CSV table of C-alpha atoms and ligand atoms in Angstrom, one decimal:
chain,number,residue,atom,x,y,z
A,7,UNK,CA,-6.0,-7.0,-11.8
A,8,UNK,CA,-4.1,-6.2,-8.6
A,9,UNK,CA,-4.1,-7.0,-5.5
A,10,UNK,CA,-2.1,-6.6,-2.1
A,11,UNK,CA,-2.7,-9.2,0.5
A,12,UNK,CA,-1.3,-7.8,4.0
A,13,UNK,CA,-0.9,-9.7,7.2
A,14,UNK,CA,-0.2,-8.3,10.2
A,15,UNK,CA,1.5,-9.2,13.5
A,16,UNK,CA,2.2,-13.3,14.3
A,17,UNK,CA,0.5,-14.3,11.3
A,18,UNK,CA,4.0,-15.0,10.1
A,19,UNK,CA,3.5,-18.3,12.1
A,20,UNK,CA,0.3,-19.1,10.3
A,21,UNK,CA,1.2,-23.5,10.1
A,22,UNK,CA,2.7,-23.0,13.9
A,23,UNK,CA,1.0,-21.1,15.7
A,24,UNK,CA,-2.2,-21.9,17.1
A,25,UNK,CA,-3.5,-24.8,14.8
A,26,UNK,CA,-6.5,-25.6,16.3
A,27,UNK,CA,-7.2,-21.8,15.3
A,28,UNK,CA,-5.5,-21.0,12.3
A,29,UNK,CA,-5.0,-24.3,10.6
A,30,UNK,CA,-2.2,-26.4,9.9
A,31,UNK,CA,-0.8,-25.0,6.3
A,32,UNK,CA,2.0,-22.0,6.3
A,33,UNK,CA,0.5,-18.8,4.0
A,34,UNK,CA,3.2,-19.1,1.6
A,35,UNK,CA,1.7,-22.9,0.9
A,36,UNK,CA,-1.8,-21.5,0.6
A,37,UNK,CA,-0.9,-18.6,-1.7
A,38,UNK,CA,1.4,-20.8,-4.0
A,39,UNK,CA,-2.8,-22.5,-4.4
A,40,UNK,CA,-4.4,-19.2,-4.8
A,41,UNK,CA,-2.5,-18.3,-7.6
A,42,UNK,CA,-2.5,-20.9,-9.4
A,43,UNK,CA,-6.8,-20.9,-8.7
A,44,UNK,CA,-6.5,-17.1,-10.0
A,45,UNK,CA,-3.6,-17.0,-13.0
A,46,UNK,CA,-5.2,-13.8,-14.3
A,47,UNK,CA,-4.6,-11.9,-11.2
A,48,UNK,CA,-1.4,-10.6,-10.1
A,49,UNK,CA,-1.5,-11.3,-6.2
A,50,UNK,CA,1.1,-9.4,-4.2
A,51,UNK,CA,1.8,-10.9,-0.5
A,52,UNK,CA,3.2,-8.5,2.4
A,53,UNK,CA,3.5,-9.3,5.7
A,54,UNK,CA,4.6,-7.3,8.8
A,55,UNK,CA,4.4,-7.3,12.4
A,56,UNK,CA,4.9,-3.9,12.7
A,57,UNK,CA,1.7,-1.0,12.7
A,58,UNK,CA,3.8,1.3,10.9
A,59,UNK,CA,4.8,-0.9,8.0
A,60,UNK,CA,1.4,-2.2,7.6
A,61,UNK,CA,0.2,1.4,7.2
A,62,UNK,CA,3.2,2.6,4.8
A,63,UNK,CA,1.8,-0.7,2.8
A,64,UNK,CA,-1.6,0.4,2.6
A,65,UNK,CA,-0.3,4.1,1.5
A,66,UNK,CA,2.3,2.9,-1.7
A,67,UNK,CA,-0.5,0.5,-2.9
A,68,UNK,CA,-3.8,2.2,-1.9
A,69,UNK,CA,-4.3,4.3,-4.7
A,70,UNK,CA,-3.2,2.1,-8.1
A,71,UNK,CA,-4.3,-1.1,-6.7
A,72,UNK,CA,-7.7,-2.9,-7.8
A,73,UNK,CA,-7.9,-4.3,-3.9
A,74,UNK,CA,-6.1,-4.9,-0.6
A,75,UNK,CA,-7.2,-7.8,1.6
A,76,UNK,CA,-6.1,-6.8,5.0
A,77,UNK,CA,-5.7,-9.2,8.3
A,78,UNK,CA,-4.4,-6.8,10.5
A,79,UNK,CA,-4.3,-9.5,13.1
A,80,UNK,CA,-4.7,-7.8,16.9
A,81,UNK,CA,-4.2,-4.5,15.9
A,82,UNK,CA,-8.0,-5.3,14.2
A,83,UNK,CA,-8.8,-4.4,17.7
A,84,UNK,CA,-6.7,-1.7,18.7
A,85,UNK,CA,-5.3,0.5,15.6
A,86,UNK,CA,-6.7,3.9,14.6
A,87,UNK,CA,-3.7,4.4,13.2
A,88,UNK,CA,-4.7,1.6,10.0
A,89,UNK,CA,-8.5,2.6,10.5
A,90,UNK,CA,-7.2,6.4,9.5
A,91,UNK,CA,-4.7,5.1,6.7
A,92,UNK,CA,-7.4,2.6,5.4
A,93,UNK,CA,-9.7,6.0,4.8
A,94,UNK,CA,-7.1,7.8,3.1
A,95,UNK,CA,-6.8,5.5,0.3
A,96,UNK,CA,-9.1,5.1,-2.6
A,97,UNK,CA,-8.3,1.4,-3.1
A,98,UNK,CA,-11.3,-0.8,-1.8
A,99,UNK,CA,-10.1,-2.9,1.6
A,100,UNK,CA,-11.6,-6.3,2.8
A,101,UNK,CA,-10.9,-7.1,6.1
A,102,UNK,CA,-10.4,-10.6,6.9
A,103,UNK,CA,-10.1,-13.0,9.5
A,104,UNK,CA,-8.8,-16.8,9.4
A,105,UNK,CA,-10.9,-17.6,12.9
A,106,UNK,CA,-14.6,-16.3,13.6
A,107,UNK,CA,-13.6,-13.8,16.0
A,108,UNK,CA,-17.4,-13.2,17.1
A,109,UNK,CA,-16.9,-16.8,18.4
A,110,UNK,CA,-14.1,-16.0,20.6
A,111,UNK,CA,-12.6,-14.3,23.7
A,112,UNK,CA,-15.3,-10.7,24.0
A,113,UNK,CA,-11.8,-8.6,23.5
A,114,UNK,CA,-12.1,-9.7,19.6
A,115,UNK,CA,-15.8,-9.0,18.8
A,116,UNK,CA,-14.2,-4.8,18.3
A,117,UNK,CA,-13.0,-4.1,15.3
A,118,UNK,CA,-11.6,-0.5,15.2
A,119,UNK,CA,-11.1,-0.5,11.5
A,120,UNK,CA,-14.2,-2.3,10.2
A,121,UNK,CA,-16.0,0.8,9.7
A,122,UNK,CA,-12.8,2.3,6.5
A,123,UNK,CA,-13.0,-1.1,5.2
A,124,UNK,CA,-15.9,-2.1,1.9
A,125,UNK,CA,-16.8,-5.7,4.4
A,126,UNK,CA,-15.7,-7.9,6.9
A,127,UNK,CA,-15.3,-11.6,5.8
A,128,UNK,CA,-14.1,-13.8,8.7
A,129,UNK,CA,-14.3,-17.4,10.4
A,130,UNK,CA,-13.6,-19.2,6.8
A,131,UNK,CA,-10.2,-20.4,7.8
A,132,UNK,CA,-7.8,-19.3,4.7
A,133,UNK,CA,-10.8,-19.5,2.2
A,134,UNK,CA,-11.8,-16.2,4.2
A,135,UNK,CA,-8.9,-14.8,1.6
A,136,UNK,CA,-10.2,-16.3,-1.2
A,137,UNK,CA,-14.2,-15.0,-0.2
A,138,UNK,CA,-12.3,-11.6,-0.8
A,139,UNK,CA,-10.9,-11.9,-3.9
A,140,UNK,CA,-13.9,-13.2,-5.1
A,141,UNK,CA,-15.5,-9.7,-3.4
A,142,UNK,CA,-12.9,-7.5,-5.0
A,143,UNK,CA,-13.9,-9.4,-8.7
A,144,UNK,CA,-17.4,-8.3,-7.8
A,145,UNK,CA,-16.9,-5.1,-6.5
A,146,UNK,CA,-14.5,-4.2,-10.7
A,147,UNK,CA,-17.5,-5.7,-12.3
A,148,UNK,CA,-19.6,-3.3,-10.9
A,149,UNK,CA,-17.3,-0.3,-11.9
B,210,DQA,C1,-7.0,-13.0,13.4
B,210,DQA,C2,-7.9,-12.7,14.6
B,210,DQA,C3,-7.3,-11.7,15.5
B,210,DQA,O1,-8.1,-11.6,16.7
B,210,DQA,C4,-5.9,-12.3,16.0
B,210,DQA,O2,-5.3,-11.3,16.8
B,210,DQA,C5,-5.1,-12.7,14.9
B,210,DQA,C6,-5.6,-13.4,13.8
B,210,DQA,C7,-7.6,-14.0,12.4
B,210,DQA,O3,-7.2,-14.1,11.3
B,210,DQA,O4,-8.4,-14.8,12.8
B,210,DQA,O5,-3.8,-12.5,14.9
B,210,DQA,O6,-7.0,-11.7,12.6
């Protein structure tokens, strides 16, 4: 099985930035962990703080991948552009978030490209990533 994790804008600094919010370990820590919790999956890590690349991602792995798990970081709240490339894909995409962002400033309860993706898993710290792999095994079982 295969499956893109994205990250979008400052989550680059995940370790850095923010760790009262977004914890204390880098992503490349965490996904060294993952894979080795998941040896029968092929995870595939891109990150970008740009809106265009994030999109061009979603296109070249939307339709021959079995998932992508998206944190499209502040442009969550702002982007039709990835709401519009997430429905043009066939590949199933879980929308994640490190912090609860309903507990947070108001500006982060909006979503704008909740509605493309399959669910919305958010607030688990990095685990949330891991609650969607376990959502994308689900959601091939059922196929
Ligand atoms: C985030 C929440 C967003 O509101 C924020 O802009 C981020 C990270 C999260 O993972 O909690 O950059 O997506």
């Amino acid at each position: 099985m295969k499956i893109q994790i994205i990250n979008g804008p400052n989550l680059n600094l995940l370790g850095i930035r923010e760790p009262s919010v977004y914890g204390t370990s880098s992503f490349e820590t965490f996904l060294e962990v993952l894979r080795n919790d998941y040896p029968k999956m092929k995870i595939f890590y891109y990150q970008s703080n740009t809106e265009g690349e994030i999109i061009n991602k979603i296109h070249e792995t939307g339709f021959s991948y079995d998932g992508i798990i998206l944190n499209a970081g502040a442009y969550t709240h702002t982007s039709i552009a990835i709401y519009d490339a997430i429905k043009a894909v066939d590949t199933n995409v879980i929308e994640v978030h490190i912090s609860n962002v309903y507990a947070r400033e108001t500006f982060r309860r909006q979503s704008l490209i909740a509605a493309a993706c399959k669910g919305v898993i958010a607030g688990f710290g990095l685990d949330s990533y891991r609650l969607a792999i376990e959502a994308i095994i689900q959601l091939k079982s059922k196929n």
